[in-house]
Amino acid sequence: MTEAPAIEPKVLTPAQEYLQTRGEKDPRPGFEGYLISADILLNVAGELKEKYGFDTLTSVTALDGYPDDRMDVVYHFRKLSGGEPLEIKVPLGRENPTVPSLVPLFRGAELQEREVYDLMGVNFPGHPDLRRILTWEGFNGHPLRKDWKEPFYEEEVKPYKSRWPEGKAERIEDSDPFKDNLQYPAGFDPDQWEADNDRALYDSLKKHFPRDEESLKTDKIIVNLGPQHPSTHGVFRMVAVMDGETIVDLKPVMGYLHRNHEKIGERNTFLQIMPFTDRLDYICSMSNNFGYALAVEKLMGITPPERAEYIRVIMAELTRINNHLIAIGFLLNDLGAFFTPVLYAFVERELILDIFEAVSGSRMMCNYFRFGGVVRDIQPESMTKIKELVARLPGKIDELDKYLTDNEIIRVRTEGVGILSAEDAVANSATGPLLRASGIPFDLRRADPYSIYDRFDFDVCVRYHGDIFDRYMLRLDEIRQSIRILEQALHDIPEGPVMTGKPAYQVRVPAGEAYGRVESPKGELGYYVVSNGKPNPERYHVRAPTFINLTSLAGMCIGNKVADVVCILGSIDIVLGEVDR
């Protein structure tokens, strides 16, 4: 009888060895990371940054252990030199959970900690501006907690018994005489309530208005830009302190489009979540599908067939070109070149959407990826269209470059404006074109390759001035590199199946946790997924790149004119479906 070969123990990295001396590895089956107590978190995070090179805090979220009295705050750190992220957890009780803020060490934690405070009720002493961020001040409860119930709560998870298997459905609001789904806290009288949502916001800006009599009186004013304004790219608001036309301080205000995407995901089955990812960055649904599929495939321990991997890359790179065409076109709108450049860009975008429609059946909400592959193969006529488009694009991108890049007005309005230094980009956890235009050549397709990206020859695009112009140029560069990848993928794609196993209405996901991330067109798009072995995820969190990239907005605007703020925001390239979730 032949003995099975011994399994070699996993070699720990120096950082993992250090964490074992300060805490313990998460003992739960299928879980990664290390458990660290709250009282040593600042010291441990400082050591990871200074001694072990984990210079970026990429993700902060929380995991509610209800009905047990446990709340974990979950952190993912990464190195700019590449490699897999490092996870640590801080276990807390559910009653008044408190953990020190990491903003003094990693400014990129600022908006993320506010989100965890808002949706999970975790306090972060030491945070410079701890307020709600996606709901409003005075909102009743913390909606991502497991014991929080929305108005007209029906059941904990789908499919609801009232609708399945008979297929009957009705709008629950129709049973309410007010046709509304509002839910007020006990003892709340809306007729006696006065709105003070912005009191804490404006108080945080009062430092710019000195009260002592010896100070010179100035004419600084507070101006609201948005949320109902076309230049804010959606229902987004900027509260700016201005001295004349110069920006002195600025606070981003978001949440107007918040619909508790993660709670909806935790109500859904794993497979039902896939079309909801389309609605995050609704320009880039294929990339959204990609990241979520990778996270669940890690838990399931499956890999797609070769042909499916190539199709995924083709769809992701077409999505990148689609996104950057829109970003460049609307940036020119923000600069005042009203709609002519964006219509040139939209011609090519429409051809890409024609392909998405032929392949998936939808132009924008594609719902095309599945765990273990893609939902259907690319037909020969669609493959021919893709090849024709890839042959057409280089000339059209050169035309766009020629029309725009050396335009005197574009140069004057963008060069040296909205500068984000390399140091600030890293400190603020910036990713994507925002990071690479500041001189940091970090791209997950190279730094921590996923799918089959390690097979392709392409350059990581980088620019070094960190201004609006470099962010514009970098997107042009990335379109050309995406075309290189597409040419190789179309040449090398093999025949074969596009799905591992048989299509299924329900998938079995083993208990455990996984963090799947992709280099979306706007930055690092990550999905933290926790399974308890049931059909619905225990925890589903989206690391939204545009939400975190807004950490850099104020620093880029201060010292510039109010007319530049619109262009600086446009150069970040946000989409509110992803920011607000």
PDB file of N, CA and C in Angstrom, residues 302-347:
ATOM      1  N   ILE A 302     -12.844  26.213  -6.977  1.00  0.00           N
ATOM      2  CA  ILE A 302     -12.976  25.850  -8.384  1.00  0.00           C
ATOM      3  C   ILE A 302     -12.276  26.879  -9.260  1.00  0.00           C
ATOM      4  N   THR A 303     -11.925  26.480 -10.475  1.00  0.00           N
ATOM      5  CA  THR A 303     -11.349  27.388 -11.459  1.00  0.00           C
ATOM      6  C   THR A 303     -12.097  27.219 -12.779  1.00  0.00           C
ATOM      7  N   PRO A 304     -12.256  28.293 -13.539  1.00  0.00           N
ATOM      8  CA  PRO A 304     -12.968  28.193 -14.822  1.00  0.00           C
ATOM      9  C   PRO A 304     -12.131  27.466 -15.861  1.00  0.00           C
ATOM     10  N   PRO A 305     -12.761  26.947 -16.910  1.00  0.00           N
ATOM     11  CA  PRO A 305     -12.007  26.363 -18.027  1.00  0.00           C
ATOM     12  C   PRO A 305     -11.185  27.437 -18.745  1.00  0.00           C
ATOM     13  N   GLU A 306     -10.211  26.965 -19.542  1.00  0.00           N
ATOM     14  CA  GLU A 306      -9.303  27.884 -20.238  1.00  0.00           C
ATOM     15  C   GLU A 306     -10.055  28.897 -21.100  1.00  0.00           C
ATOM     16  N   ARG A 307     -10.982  28.428 -21.895  1.00  0.00           N
ATOM     17  CA  ARG A 307     -11.691  29.350 -22.793  1.00  0.00           C
ATOM     18  C   ARG A 307     -12.441  30.415 -21.994  1.00  0.00           C
ATOM     19  N   ALA A 308     -13.051  30.018 -20.887  1.00  0.00           N
ATOM     20  CA  ALA A 308     -13.773  30.984 -20.057  1.00  0.00           C
ATOM     21  C   ALA A 308     -12.833  32.039 -19.489  1.00  0.00           C
ATOM     22  N   GLU A 309     -11.610  31.636 -19.110  1.00  0.00           N
ATOM     23  CA  GLU A 309     -10.635  32.603 -18.588  1.00  0.00           C
ATOM     24  C   GLU A 309     -10.301  33.655 -19.650  1.00  0.00           C
ATOM     25  N   TYR A 310     -10.117  33.208 -20.883  1.00  0.00           N
ATOM     26  CA  TYR A 310      -9.816  34.159 -21.958  1.00  0.00           C
ATOM     27  C   TYR A 310     -11.008  35.085 -22.217  1.00  0.00           C
ATOM     28  N   ILE A 311     -12.211  34.532 -22.202  1.00  0.00           N
ATOM     29  CA  ILE A 311     -13.395  35.362 -22.428  1.00  0.00           C
ATOM     30  C   ILE A 311     -13.517  36.412 -21.327  1.00  0.00           C
ATOM     31  N   ARG A 312     -13.248  36.007 -20.095  1.00  0.00           N
ATOM     32  CA  ARG A 312     -13.311  36.966 -18.984  1.00  0.00           C
ATOM     33  C   ARG A 312     -12.343  38.128 -19.196  1.00  0.00           C
ATOM     34  N   VAL A 313     -11.124  37.818 -19.593  1.00  0.00           N
ATOM     35  CA  VAL A 313     -10.134  38.866 -19.826  1.00  0.00           C
ATOM     36  C   VAL A 313     -10.577  39.778 -20.971  1.00  0.00           C
ATOM     37  N   ILE A 314     -11.103  39.198 -22.036  1.00  0.00           N
ATOM     38  CA  ILE A 314     -11.569  39.997 -23.174  1.00  0.00           C
ATOM     39  C   ILE A 314     -12.670  40.957 -22.730  1.00  0.00           C
ATOM     40  N   MET A 315     -13.626  40.461 -21.970  1.00  0.00           N
ATOM     41  CA  MET A 315     -14.714  41.316 -21.505  1.00  0.00           C
ATOM     42  C   MET A 315     -14.204  42.397 -20.550  1.00  0.00           C
ATOM     43  N   ALA A 316     -13.257  42.039 -19.676  1.00  0.00           N
ATOM     44  CA  ALA A 316     -12.723  43.010 -18.717  1.00  0.00           C
ATOM     45  C   ALA A 316     -11.956  44.122 -19.414  1.00  0.00           C
ATOM     46  N   GLU A 317     -11.196  43.791 -20.443  1.00  0.00           N
ATOM     47  CA  GLU A 317     -10.418  44.827 -21.135  1.00  0.00           C
ATOM     48  C   GLU A 317     -11.289  45.680 -22.046  1.00  0.00           C
ATOM     49  N   LEU A 318     -12.312  45.107 -22.649  1.00  0.00           N
ATOM     50  CA  LEU A 318     -13.274  45.935 -23.364  1.00  0.00           C
ATOM     51  C   LEU A 318     -13.967  46.899 -22.403  1.00  0.00           C
ATOM     52  N   THR A 319     -14.247  46.431 -21.194  1.00  0.00           N
ATOM     53  CA  THR A 319     -14.849  47.283 -20.170  1.00  0.00           C
ATOM     54  C   THR A 319     -13.918  48.427 -19.795  1.00  0.00           C
ATOM     55  N   ARG A 320     -12.622  48.146 -19.685  1.00  0.00           N
ATOM     56  CA  ARG A 320     -11.655  49.194 -19.330  1.00  0.00           C
ATOM     57  C   ARG A 320     -11.635  50.288 -20.413  1.00  0.00           C
ATOM     58  N   ILE A 321     -11.635  49.870 -21.666  1.00  0.00           N
ATOM     59  CA  ILE A 321     -11.645  50.850 -22.761  1.00  0.00           C
ATOM     60  C   ILE A 321     -12.943  51.655 -22.726  1.00  0.00           C
ATOM     61  N   ASN A 322     -14.056  50.970 -22.529  1.00  0.00           N
ATOM     62  CA  ASN A 322     -15.365  51.627 -22.430  1.00  0.00           C
ATOM     63  C   ASN A 322     -15.351  52.681 -21.322  1.00  0.00           C
ATOM     64  N   ASN A 323     -14.861  52.316 -20.153  1.00  0.00           N
ATOM     65  CA  ASN A 323     -14.840  53.238 -19.015  1.00  0.00           C
ATOM     66  C   ASN A 323     -13.968  54.455 -19.301  1.00  0.00           C
ATOM     67  N   HIS A 324     -12.767  54.231 -19.815  1.00  0.00           N
ATOM     68  CA  HIS A 324     -11.844  55.345 -20.023  1.00  0.00           C
ATOM     69  C   HIS A 324     -12.325  56.277 -21.124  1.00  0.00           C
ATOM     70  N   LEU A 325     -13.006  55.754 -22.130  1.00  0.00           N
ATOM     71  CA  LEU A 325     -13.597  56.630 -23.148  1.00  0.00           C
ATOM     72  C   LEU A 325     -14.624  57.569 -22.516  1.00  0.00           C
ATOM     73  N   ILE A 326     -15.461  57.024 -21.640  1.00  0.00           N
ATOM     74  CA  ILE A 326     -16.461  57.854 -20.959  1.00  0.00           C
ATOM     75  C   ILE A 326     -15.777  58.859 -20.034  1.00  0.00           C
ATOM     76  N   ALA A 327     -14.769  58.407 -19.283  1.00  0.00           N
ATOM     77  CA  ALA A 327     -14.071  59.291 -18.348  1.00  0.00           C
ATOM     78  C   ALA A 327     -13.433  60.469 -19.074  1.00  0.00           C
ATOM     79  N   ILE A 328     -12.782  60.195 -20.197  1.00  0.00           N
ATOM     80  CA  ILE A 328     -12.130  61.260 -20.967  1.00  0.00           C
ATOM     81  C   ILE A 328     -13.186  62.199 -21.562  1.00  0.00           C
ATOM     82  N   GLY A 329     -14.240  61.636 -22.125  1.00  0.00           N
ATOM     83  CA  GLY A 329     -15.271  62.468 -22.743  1.00  0.00           C
ATOM     84  C   GLY A 329     -15.925  63.403 -21.752  1.00  0.00           C
ATOM     85  N   PHE A 330     -16.309  62.898 -20.595  1.00  0.00           N
ATOM     86  CA  PHE A 330     -16.998  63.746 -19.624  1.00  0.00           C
ATOM     87  C   PHE A 330     -16.033  64.676 -18.880  1.00  0.00           C
ATOM     88  N   LEU A 331     -14.757  64.315 -18.779  1.00  0.00           N
ATOM     89  CA  LEU A 331     -13.782  65.267 -18.257  1.00  0.00           C
ATOM     90  C   LEU A 331     -13.728  66.504 -19.152  1.00  0.00           C
ATOM     91  N   LEU A 332     -13.776  66.293 -20.459  1.00  0.00           N
ATOM     92  CA  LEU A 332     -13.792  67.430 -21.380  1.00  0.00           C
ATOM     93  C   LEU A 332     -15.077  68.245 -21.237  1.00  0.00           C
ATOM     94  N   ASN A 333     -16.198  67.570 -20.936  1.00  0.00           N
ATOM     95  CA  ASN A 333     -17.419  68.309 -20.597  1.00  0.00           C
ATOM     96  C   ASN A 333     -17.184  69.220 -19.404  1.00  0.00           C
ATOM     97  N   ASP A 334     -16.551  68.686 -18.363  1.00  0.00           N
ATOM     98  CA  ASP A 334     -16.282  69.466 -17.156  1.00  0.00           C
ATOM     99  C   ASP A 334     -15.376  70.658 -17.448  1.00  0.00           C
ATOM    100  N   LEU A 335     -14.505  70.494 -18.426  1.00  0.00           N
ATOM    101  CA  LEU A 335     -13.599  71.584 -18.793  1.00  0.00           C
ATOM    102  C   LEU A 335     -14.290  72.634 -19.661  1.00  0.00           C
ATOM    103  N   GLY A 336     -15.487  72.313 -20.169  1.00  0.00           N
ATOM    104  CA  GLY A 336     -16.228  73.285 -20.949  1.00  0.00           C
ATOM    105  C   GLY A 336     -16.357  72.955 -22.420  1.00  0.00           C
ATOM    106  N   ALA A 337     -15.739  71.875 -22.883  1.00  0.00           N
ATOM    107  CA  ALA A 337     -15.871  71.473 -24.293  1.00  0.00           C
ATOM    108  C   ALA A 337     -17.158  70.674 -24.438  1.00  0.00           C
ATOM    109  N   PHE A 338     -18.259  71.373 -24.400  1.00  0.00           N
ATOM    110  CA  PHE A 338     -19.538  70.726 -24.140  1.00  0.00           C
ATOM    111  C   PHE A 338     -19.943  69.743 -25.237  1.00  0.00           C
ATOM    112  N   PHE A 339     -19.803  68.476 -24.972  1.00  0.00           N
ATOM    113  CA  PHE A 339     -20.383  67.327 -25.670  1.00  0.00           C
ATOM    114  C   PHE A 339     -19.743  66.938 -26.998  1.00  0.00           C
ATOM    115  N   THR A 340     -18.936  67.767 -27.632  1.00  0.00           N
ATOM    116  CA  THR A 340     -18.318  67.306 -28.874  1.00  0.00           C
ATOM    117  C   THR A 340     -17.323  66.171 -28.620  1.00  0.00           C
ATOM    118  N   PRO A 341     -16.349  66.325 -27.687  1.00  0.00           N
ATOM    119  CA  PRO A 341     -15.421  65.202 -27.448  1.00  0.00           C
ATOM    120  C   PRO A 341     -16.123  63.944 -26.942  1.00  0.00           C
ATOM    121  N   VAL A 342     -17.126  64.123 -26.063  1.00  0.00           N
ATOM    122  CA  VAL A 342     -17.771  62.938 -25.501  1.00  0.00           C
ATOM    123  C   VAL A 342     -18.540  62.173 -26.580  1.00  0.00           C
ATOM    124  N   LEU A 343     -19.041  62.871 -27.598  1.00  0.00           N
ATOM    125  CA  LEU A 343     -19.736  62.166 -28.678  1.00  0.00           C
ATOM    126  C   LEU A 343     -18.752  61.386 -29.542  1.00  0.00           C
ATOM    127  N   TYR A 344     -17.544  61.928 -29.751  1.00  0.00           N
ATOM    128  CA  TYR A 344     -16.509  61.149 -30.436  1.00  0.00           C
ATOM    129  C   TYR A 344     -16.215  59.869 -29.648  1.00  0.00           C
ATOM    130  N   ALA A 345     -16.094  59.992 -28.320  1.00  0.00           N
ATOM    131  CA  ALA A 345     -15.806  58.822 -27.482  1.00  0.00           C
ATOM    132  C   ALA A 345     -16.965  57.829 -27.497  1.00  0.00           C
ATOM    133  N   PHE A 346     -18.188  58.356 -27.538  1.00  0.00           N
ATOM    134  CA  PHE A 346     -19.360  57.482 -27.465  1.00  0.00           C
ATOM    135  C   PHE A 346     -19.526  56.638 -28.727  1.00  0.00           C
ATOM    136  N   VAL A 347     -18.996  57.078 -29.849  1.00  0.00           N
ATOM    137  CA  VAL A 347     -19.078  56.250 -31.058  1.00  0.00           C
ATOM    138  C   VAL A 347     -18.409  54.898 -30.800  1.00  0.00           C
TER     139      VAL A 347
END
